[in-house]
Amino acid sequence: MAVDLYVSIQANYKQIINLCLNQKTLGDSEIKLSEGLEEKVRHETTEPSLYKVILLNDDYTTMDFVVRVLKTVFSKSPAEAIQIMLSVHKQGSGLCGVYTREIAETKVITVHELAGQSDFPLKCIMEKE
Ligand code: TYC
């Protein structure tokens, strides 16, 4: 009888814990699962995914404009900007930098906006590392 009461009280405590942890059912494995998830979230927030921002070659955008984009949007030195532009011109594509998702997205949008304002078809893409 006393043992039954103890087990019942323990079950109630487990239910309260599970409600706090937003679990549907009871059990140690689910509490453990919840602890595991907390660890995963902590891990993801310390190491965000990185994305390569890549310029693509075309036949119409001037070399001068691409160099200007590399200097202003990607903070490249004049020598680096010329080297990357020539590499894109010869190889078809080239790496401009590696950034977190929102920064990479903003760089891609900025390149397309600047190109559009000057009527160039310059294309820029991002790729998850
Ligand atoms: N191929 C272009 C030309 O000959 C130059 C160019 C370089 C264009 C790099 C785009 O991402 C690019 N004018």
CSV table of N, CA and C and ligand atoms in Angstrom, one decimal:
chain,number,residue,atom,x,y,z
A,1,MET,N,0.8,-1.2,0.0
A,1,MET,CA,0.0,0.0,0.0
A,1,MET,C,0.9,1.3,0.0
A,2,ALA,N,1.8,1.3,1.0
A,2,ALA,CA,2.7,2.5,1.0
A,2,ALA,C,3.6,2.5,-0.2
A,3,VAL,N,4.0,1.4,-0.7
A,3,VAL,CA,4.8,1.4,-2.0
A,3,VAL,C,4.0,1.9,-3.1
A,4,ASP,N,2.7,1.5,-3.2
A,4,ASP,CA,1.8,1.9,-4.3
A,4,ASP,C,1.7,3.5,-4.3
A,5,LEU,N,1.5,4.0,-3.1
A,5,LEU,CA,1.3,5.5,-2.9
A,5,LEU,C,2.6,6.2,-3.4
A,6,TYR,N,3.8,5.6,-3.0
A,6,TYR,CA,5.1,6.2,-3.3
A,6,TYR,C,5.2,6.2,-4.9
A,7,VAL,N,4.9,5.1,-5.5
A,7,VAL,CA,5.0,5.0,-7.0
A,7,VAL,C,4.1,6.0,-7.6
A,8,SER,N,2.9,6.1,-7.1
A,8,SER,CA,1.9,7.1,-7.7
A,8,SER,C,2.4,8.5,-7.5
A,9,ILE,N,2.9,8.9,-6.4
A,9,ILE,CA,3.5,10.2,-6.2
A,9,ILE,C,4.6,10.5,-7.1
A,10,GLN,N,5.5,9.4,-7.3
A,10,GLN,CA,6.6,9.6,-8.2
A,10,GLN,C,6.2,9.8,-9.6
A,11,ALA,N,5.1,9.1,-10.0
A,11,ALA,CA,4.6,9.2,-11.4
A,11,ALA,C,4.0,10.7,-11.5
A,12,ASN,N,3.4,11.2,-10.5
A,12,ASN,CA,2.9,12.6,-10.6
A,12,ASN,C,4.0,13.6,-10.8
A,13,TYR,N,5.1,13.4,-10.1
A,13,TYR,CA,6.3,14.3,-10.2
A,13,TYR,C,6.8,14.2,-11.6
A,14,LYS,N,6.9,13.0,-12.2
A,14,LYS,CA,7.4,12.8,-13.5
A,14,LYS,C,6.5,13.5,-14.5
A,15,GLN,N,5.2,13.5,-14.3
A,15,GLN,CA,4.2,14.2,-15.2
A,15,GLN,C,4.5,15.7,-15.1
A,16,ILE,N,4.7,16.2,-13.9
A,16,ILE,CA,4.9,17.6,-13.8
A,16,ILE,C,6.2,18.0,-14.5
A,17,ILE,N,7.2,17.2,-14.4
A,17,ILE,CA,8.5,17.5,-15.0
A,17,ILE,C,8.3,17.5,-16.6
A,18,ASN,N,7.6,16.5,-17.0
A,18,ASN,CA,7.3,16.4,-18.5
A,18,ASN,C,6.5,17.5,-19.0
A,19,LEU,N,5.5,18.0,-18.2
A,19,LEU,CA,4.7,19.1,-18.6
A,19,LEU,C,5.6,20.4,-18.8
A,20,CYS,N,6.6,20.5,-17.8
A,20,CYS,CA,7.5,21.7,-17.8
A,20,CYS,C,8.4,21.6,-19.1
A,21,LEU,N,8.8,20.4,-19.4
A,21,LEU,CA,9.7,20.1,-20.6
A,21,LEU,C,8.9,20.0,-21.9
A,22,ASN,N,7.5,20.2,-21.8
A,22,ASN,CA,6.7,20.2,-23.0
A,22,ASN,C,6.7,18.8,-23.6
A,23,GLN,N,6.7,17.7,-22.8
A,23,GLN,CA,6.6,16.4,-23.4
A,23,GLN,C,5.2,15.9,-23.3
A,24,LYS,N,4.8,15.0,-24.3
A,24,LYS,CA,3.5,14.5,-24.3
A,24,LYS,C,3.3,13.4,-23.4
A,25,THR,N,4.2,12.5,-23.3
A,25,THR,CA,4.1,11.3,-22.4
A,25,THR,C,5.2,11.2,-21.4
A,26,LEU,N,5.1,10.2,-20.5
A,26,LEU,CA,6.0,10.1,-19.4
A,26,LEU,C,7.2,9.2,-19.7
A,27,GLY,N,8.2,9.2,-19.0
A,27,GLY,CA,9.3,8.2,-19.1
A,27,GLY,C,10.7,8.9,-19.1
A,28,ASP,N,11.6,8.1,-18.5
A,28,ASP,CA,13.0,8.6,-18.4
A,28,ASP,C,13.6,8.9,-19.7
A,29,SER,N,13.3,8.0,-20.7
A,29,SER,CA,13.9,8.1,-22.0
A,29,SER,C,13.6,9.5,-22.6
A,30,GLU,N,12.3,10.0,-22.4
A,30,GLU,CA,11.9,11.2,-22.9
A,30,GLU,C,12.6,12.4,-22.2
A,31,ILE,N,12.8,12.2,-20.9
A,31,ILE,CA,13.6,13.3,-20.2
A,31,ILE,C,15.0,13.3,-20.8
A,32,LYS,N,15.5,12.1,-21.0
A,32,LYS,CA,16.9,12.1,-21.5
A,32,LYS,C,16.9,12.7,-22.9
A,33,LEU,N,15.9,12.4,-23.8
A,33,LEU,CA,15.8,12.9,-25.1
A,33,LEU,C,15.8,14.5,-25.0
A,34,SER,N,15.0,15.0,-24.1
A,34,SER,CA,15.0,16.4,-23.9
A,34,SER,C,16.3,17.0,-23.6
A,35,GLU,N,17.0,16.3,-22.7
A,35,GLU,CA,18.4,16.8,-22.3
A,35,GLU,C,19.3,16.8,-23.6
A,36,GLY,N,19.2,15.7,-24.4
A,36,GLY,CA,19.9,15.6,-25.6
A,36,GLY,C,19.7,16.7,-26.6
A,37,LEU,N,18.4,17.1,-26.7
A,37,LEU,CA,18.0,18.2,-27.6
A,37,LEU,C,18.6,19.5,-27.1
A,38,GLU,N,18.5,19.7,-25.8
A,38,GLU,CA,19.1,21.0,-25.3
A,38,GLU,C,20.6,21.1,-25.7
A,39,GLU,N,21.3,20.0,-25.6
A,39,GLU,CA,22.7,20.0,-25.9
A,39,GLU,C,22.9,20.3,-27.4
A,40,LYS,N,22.0,19.7,-28.2
A,40,LYS,CA,22.1,20.0,-29.7
A,40,LYS,C,21.9,21.4,-30.0
A,41,VAL,N,20.9,22.0,-29.4
A,41,VAL,CA,20.6,23.5,-29.7
A,41,VAL,C,21.8,24.3,-29.2
A,42,ARG,N,22.4,24.0,-28.1
A,42,ARG,CA,23.5,24.8,-27.6
A,42,ARG,C,24.7,24.7,-28.6
A,43,HIS,N,24.9,23.5,-29.2
A,43,HIS,CA,25.9,23.3,-30.1
A,43,HIS,C,25.7,24.1,-31.4
A,44,GLU,N,24.4,24.1,-31.9
A,44,GLU,CA,24.2,24.8,-33.1
A,44,GLU,C,24.3,26.3,-33.0
A,45,THR,N,23.9,26.8,-31.8
A,45,THR,CA,24.0,28.3,-31.7
A,45,THR,C,25.5,28.8,-31.6
A,46,THR,N,26.4,27.9,-31.2
A,46,THR,CA,27.8,28.3,-31.1
A,46,THR,C,28.5,28.2,-32.5
A,47,GLU,N,28.0,27.3,-33.4
A,47,GLU,CA,28.7,27.1,-34.7
A,47,GLU,C,27.7,27.2,-35.8
A,48,PRO,N,27.4,28.5,-36.2
A,48,PRO,CA,26.5,28.7,-37.3
A,48,PRO,C,27.0,28.1,-38.7
A,49,SER,N,26.1,27.7,-39.6
A,49,SER,CA,26.6,27.2,-40.9
A,49,SER,C,27.2,28.4,-41.7
A,50,LEU,N,28.2,28.0,-42.5
A,50,LEU,CA,28.8,29.1,-43.3
A,50,LEU,C,28.5,28.8,-44.8
A,51,TYR,N,28.5,29.9,-45.5
A,51,TYR,CA,28.2,29.9,-47.0
A,51,TYR,C,29.2,30.6,-47.8
A,52,LYS,N,29.6,29.9,-48.9
A,52,LYS,CA,30.5,30.5,-49.9
A,52,LYS,C,29.7,31.5,-50.8
A,53,VAL,N,30.2,32.7,-51.0
A,53,VAL,CA,29.6,33.6,-52.0
A,53,VAL,C,30.5,33.6,-53.2
A,54,ILE,N,29.9,33.2,-54.4
A,54,ILE,CA,30.6,32.9,-55.6
A,54,ILE,C,30.1,33.8,-56.7
A,55,LEU,N,31.0,34.5,-57.5
A,55,LEU,CA,30.7,35.3,-58.6
A,55,LEU,C,30.7,34.4,-59.9
A,56,LEU,N,29.8,34.6,-60.8
A,56,LEU,CA,29.8,33.8,-62.1
A,56,LEU,C,30.2,34.7,-63.2
A,57,ASN,N,30.9,34.1,-64.2
A,57,ASN,CA,31.3,34.9,-65.4
A,57,ASN,C,30.1,35.1,-66.3
A,58,ASP,N,30.2,36.2,-67.1
A,58,ASP,CA,29.3,36.4,-68.2
A,58,ASP,C,30.1,37.2,-69.3
A,59,ASP,N,29.5,37.4,-70.4
A,59,ASP,CA,30.2,38.0,-71.5
A,59,ASP,C,29.9,39.5,-71.6
A,60,TYR,N,29.1,40.1,-70.7
A,60,TYR,CA,28.7,41.5,-70.9
A,60,TYR,C,29.1,42.4,-69.8
A,61,THR,N,29.2,41.9,-68.6
A,61,THR,CA,29.6,42.8,-67.4
A,61,THR,C,31.1,43.2,-67.6
A,62,THR,N,31.4,44.5,-67.5
A,62,THR,CA,32.8,44.9,-67.7
A,62,THR,C,33.7,44.4,-66.5
A,63,MET,N,35.0,44.2,-66.9
A,63,MET,CA,35.9,43.8,-65.9
A,63,MET,C,36.0,44.9,-64.8
A,64,ASP,N,36.0,46.2,-65.2
A,64,ASP,CA,36.1,47.3,-64.3
A,64,ASP,C,34.9,47.3,-63.2
A,65,PHE,N,33.7,46.9,-63.7
A,65,PHE,CA,32.6,46.9,-62.8
A,65,PHE,C,32.8,45.7,-61.8
A,66,VAL,N,33.2,44.6,-62.2
A,66,VAL,CA,33.4,43.4,-61.3
A,66,VAL,C,34.5,43.8,-60.3
A,67,VAL,N,35.5,44.4,-60.7
A,67,VAL,CA,36.6,44.8,-59.7
A,67,VAL,C,36.0,45.8,-58.7
A,68,ARG,N,35.2,46.7,-59.1
A,68,ARG,CA,34.5,47.7,-58.2
A,68,ARG,C,33.6,46.9,-57.2
A,69,VAL,N,32.9,46.0,-57.7
A,69,VAL,CA,32.0,45.2,-56.8
A,69,VAL,C,32.8,44.4,-55.8
A,70,LEU,N,33.9,43.8,-56.2
A,70,LEU,CA,34.8,43.0,-55.3
A,70,LEU,C,35.4,44.0,-54.2
A,71,LYS,N,35.7,45.2,-54.6
A,71,LYS,CA,36.3,46.1,-53.6
A,71,LYS,C,35.2,46.6,-52.6
A,72,THR,N,34.0,47.0,-53.2
A,72,THR,CA,33.0,47.7,-52.3
A,72,THR,C,32.2,46.7,-51.5
A,73,VAL,N,31.8,45.6,-52.1
A,73,VAL,CA,30.9,44.6,-51.5
A,73,VAL,C,31.7,43.6,-50.6
A,74,PHE,N,32.9,43.2,-51.2
A,74,PHE,CA,33.6,42.1,-50.5
A,74,PHE,C,34.9,42.6,-49.8
A,75,SER,N,35.1,43.9,-49.8
A,75,SER,CA,36.2,44.6,-49.1
A,75,SER,C,37.6,44.0,-49.5
A,76,LYS,N,37.7,43.8,-50.8
A,76,LYS,CA,39.0,43.3,-51.4
A,76,LYS,C,39.9,44.4,-51.7
A,77,SER,N,41.2,44.2,-51.6
A,77,SER,CA,42.2,45.2,-52.0
A,77,SER,C,42.1,45.3,-53.5
A,78,PRO,N,42.7,46.4,-54.1
A,78,PRO,CA,42.7,46.5,-55.6
A,78,PRO,C,43.3,45.3,-56.2
A,79,ALA,N,44.5,44.8,-55.7
A,79,ALA,CA,45.2,43.7,-56.3
A,79,ALA,C,44.4,42.4,-56.2
A,80,GLU,N,43.8,42.1,-55.0
A,80,GLU,CA,42.9,40.9,-54.8
A,80,GLU,C,41.7,41.0,-55.7
A,81,ALA,N,41.1,42.1,-55.8
A,81,ALA,CA,39.9,42.3,-56.7
A,81,ALA,C,40.2,41.9,-58.1
A,82,ILE,N,41.3,42.4,-58.6
A,82,ILE,CA,41.7,42.1,-60.0
A,82,ILE,C,42.0,40.6,-60.2
A,83,GLN,N,42.7,40.0,-59.2
A,83,GLN,CA,43.0,38.6,-59.3
A,83,GLN,C,41.8,37.7,-59.3
A,84,ILE,N,40.8,38.1,-58.4
A,84,ILE,CA,39.5,37.3,-58.3
A,84,ILE,C,38.7,37.5,-59.6
A,85,MET,N,38.7,38.7,-60.1
A,85,MET,CA,37.9,39.0,-61.4
A,85,MET,C,38.5,38.2,-62.5
A,86,LEU,N,39.8,38.2,-62.6
A,86,LEU,CA,40.5,37.5,-63.7
A,86,LEU,C,40.3,35.9,-63.6
A,87,SER,N,40.3,35.5,-62.4
A,87,SER,CA,40.0,34.1,-62.1
A,87,SER,C,38.6,33.7,-62.5
A,88,VAL,N,37.6,34.5,-62.2
A,88,VAL,CA,36.2,34.3,-62.6
A,88,VAL,C,36.1,34.3,-64.1
A,89,HIS,N,36.8,35.3,-64.7
A,89,HIS,CA,36.8,35.4,-66.2
A,89,HIS,C,37.3,34.2,-66.9
A,90,LYS,N,38.4,33.6,-66.3
A,90,LYS,CA,39.0,32.4,-67.0
A,90,LYS,C,38.4,31.1,-66.6
A,91,GLN,N,38.0,31.0,-65.3
A,91,GLN,CA,37.5,29.7,-64.8
A,91,GLN,C,36.0,29.6,-64.9
A,92,GLY,N,35.3,30.7,-65.0
A,92,GLY,CA,33.8,30.7,-65.0
A,92,GLY,C,33.1,31.0,-63.7
A,93,SER,N,33.9,30.8,-62.6
A,93,SER,CA,33.3,31.2,-61.3
A,93,SER,C,34.5,31.4,-60.3
A,94,GLY,N,34.2,32.1,-59.2
A,94,GLY,CA,35.3,32.4,-58.3
A,94,GLY,C,34.7,32.8,-56.9
A,95,LEU,N,35.5,32.4,-55.9
A,95,LEU,CA,35.1,32.7,-54.5
A,95,LEU,C,35.4,34.1,-54.1
A,96,CYS,N,34.3,34.7,-53.5
A,96,CYS,CA,34.5,36.1,-53.1
A,96,CYS,C,34.6,36.2,-51.6
A,97,GLY,N,34.1,35.2,-50.8
A,97,GLY,CA,34.2,35.2,-49.4
A,97,GLY,C,33.3,34.1,-48.8
A,98,VAL,N,33.5,33.9,-47.5
A,98,VAL,CA,32.7,32.9,-46.7
A,98,VAL,C,32.0,33.6,-45.6
A,99,TYR,N,30.7,33.5,-45.4
A,99,TYR,CA,30.0,34.3,-44.4
A,99,TYR,C,28.8,33.4,-43.8
A,100,THR,N,28.3,33.9,-42.7
A,100,THR,CA,27.1,33.3,-42.2
A,100,THR,C,25.9,33.6,-43.1
A,101,ARG,N,24.8,32.8,-43.0
A,101,ARG,CA,23.7,32.8,-44.0
A,101,ARG,C,23.2,34.2,-44.3
A,102,GLU,N,22.8,35.0,-43.3
A,102,GLU,CA,22.2,36.3,-43.5
A,102,GLU,C,23.2,37.3,-44.2
A,103,ILE,N,24.4,37.2,-43.8
A,103,ILE,CA,25.4,38.1,-44.5
A,103,ILE,C,25.7,37.7,-45.9
A,104,ALA,N,25.8,36.4,-46.2
A,104,ALA,CA,25.9,35.9,-47.5
A,104,ALA,C,24.7,36.3,-48.4
A,105,GLU,N,23.5,36.2,-47.8
A,105,GLU,CA,22.3,36.5,-48.6
A,105,GLU,C,22.3,38.0,-48.9
A,106,THR,N,22.7,38.8,-48.0
A,106,THR,CA,22.8,40.3,-48.2
A,106,THR,C,23.8,40.6,-49.3
A,107,LYS,N,24.9,40.0,-49.3
A,107,LYS,CA,26.0,40.2,-50.3
A,107,LYS,C,25.4,39.9,-51.7
A,108,VAL,N,24.8,38.7,-51.8
A,108,VAL,CA,24.2,38.3,-53.1
A,108,VAL,C,23.2,39.3,-53.6
A,109,ILE,N,22.3,39.8,-52.7
A,109,ILE,CA,21.3,40.8,-53.1
A,109,ILE,C,21.9,42.1,-53.5
A,110,THR,N,22.9,42.5,-52.8
A,110,THR,CA,23.6,43.8,-53.1
A,110,THR,C,24.3,43.7,-54.4
A,111,VAL,N,25.0,42.6,-54.7
A,111,VAL,CA,25.6,42.4,-56.1
A,111,VAL,C,24.6,42.6,-57.2
A,112,HIS,N,23.4,41.9,-57.0
A,112,HIS,CA,22.4,41.9,-58.0
A,112,HIS,C,21.8,43.3,-58.2
A,113,GLU,N,21.6,44.0,-57.0
A,113,GLU,CA,21.1,45.4,-57.1
A,113,GLU,C,22.0,46.3,-57.9
A,114,LEU,N,23.3,46.2,-57.5
A,114,LEU,CA,24.3,47.1,-58.2
A,114,LEU,C,24.4,46.8,-59.6
A,115,ALA,N,24.4,45.5,-60.0
A,115,ALA,CA,24.5,45.1,-61.4
A,115,ALA,C,23.3,45.6,-62.1
A,116,GLY,N,22.1,45.4,-61.5
A,116,GLY,CA,20.8,45.9,-62.2
A,116,GLY,C,20.8,47.4,-62.4
A,117,GLN,N,21.3,48.1,-61.5
A,117,GLN,CA,21.4,49.6,-61.6
A,117,GLN,C,22.3,50.0,-62.8
A,118,SER,N,23.3,49.2,-63.1
A,118,SER,CA,24.2,49.5,-64.3
A,118,SER,C,23.8,48.6,-65.5
A,119,ASP,N,22.7,48.0,-65.4
A,119,ASP,CA,22.3,47.1,-66.6
A,119,ASP,C,23.2,46.0,-66.9
A,120,PHE,N,23.9,45.4,-66.0
A,120,PHE,CA,24.8,44.3,-66.2
A,120,PHE,C,24.1,43.0,-65.7
A,121,PRO,N,24.4,41.9,-66.4
A,121,PRO,CA,23.7,40.6,-66.0
A,121,PRO,C,24.5,39.8,-65.0
A,122,LEU,N,25.5,40.5,-64.3
A,122,LEU,CA,26.3,39.8,-63.3
A,122,LEU,C,25.5,39.0,-62.3
A,123,LYS,N,26.0,37.7,-62.2
A,123,LYS,CA,25.3,36.8,-61.3
A,123,LYS,C,26.2,36.4,-60.1
A,124,CYS,N,25.6,36.2,-59.0
A,124,CYS,CA,26.3,35.8,-57.8
A,124,CYS,C,25.4,34.8,-57.1
A,125,ILE,N,26.1,33.7,-56.6
A,125,ILE,CA,25.3,32.7,-55.9
A,125,ILE,C,26.0,32.4,-54.5
A,126,MET,N,25.2,31.7,-53.7
A,126,MET,CA,25.8,31.2,-52.4
A,126,MET,C,25.7,29.7,-52.3
A,127,GLU,N,26.7,29.1,-51.7
A,127,GLU,CA,26.7,27.6,-51.5
A,127,GLU,C,27.1,27.3,-50.1
A,128,LYS,N,26.3,26.4,-49.5
A,128,LYS,CA,26.6,26.0,-48.1
A,128,LYS,C,27.9,25.2,-48.1
A,129,GLU,N,28.8,25.5,-47.1
A,129,GLU,CA,30.1,24.9,-47.1
A,129,GLU,C,30.0,23.4,-46.6
B,1,TYC,N1,33.9,38.1,-68.9
B,1,TYC,C1,33.7,39.5,-68.6
B,1,TYC,C2,34.3,40.3,-69.8
B,1,TYC,O1,35.1,39.8,-70.6
B,1,TYC,C3,34.3,40.0,-67.3
B,1,TYC,C4,33.7,39.4,-66.1
B,1,TYC,C5,34.5,38.9,-65.1
B,1,TYC,C6,32.3,39.3,-66.0
B,1,TYC,C7,34.0,38.3,-63.9
B,1,TYC,C8,31.7,38.7,-64.8
B,1,TYC,O2,32.0,37.7,-62.7
B,1,TYC,C9,32.6,38.2,-63.8
B,1,TYC,N2,34.0,41.6,-69.9
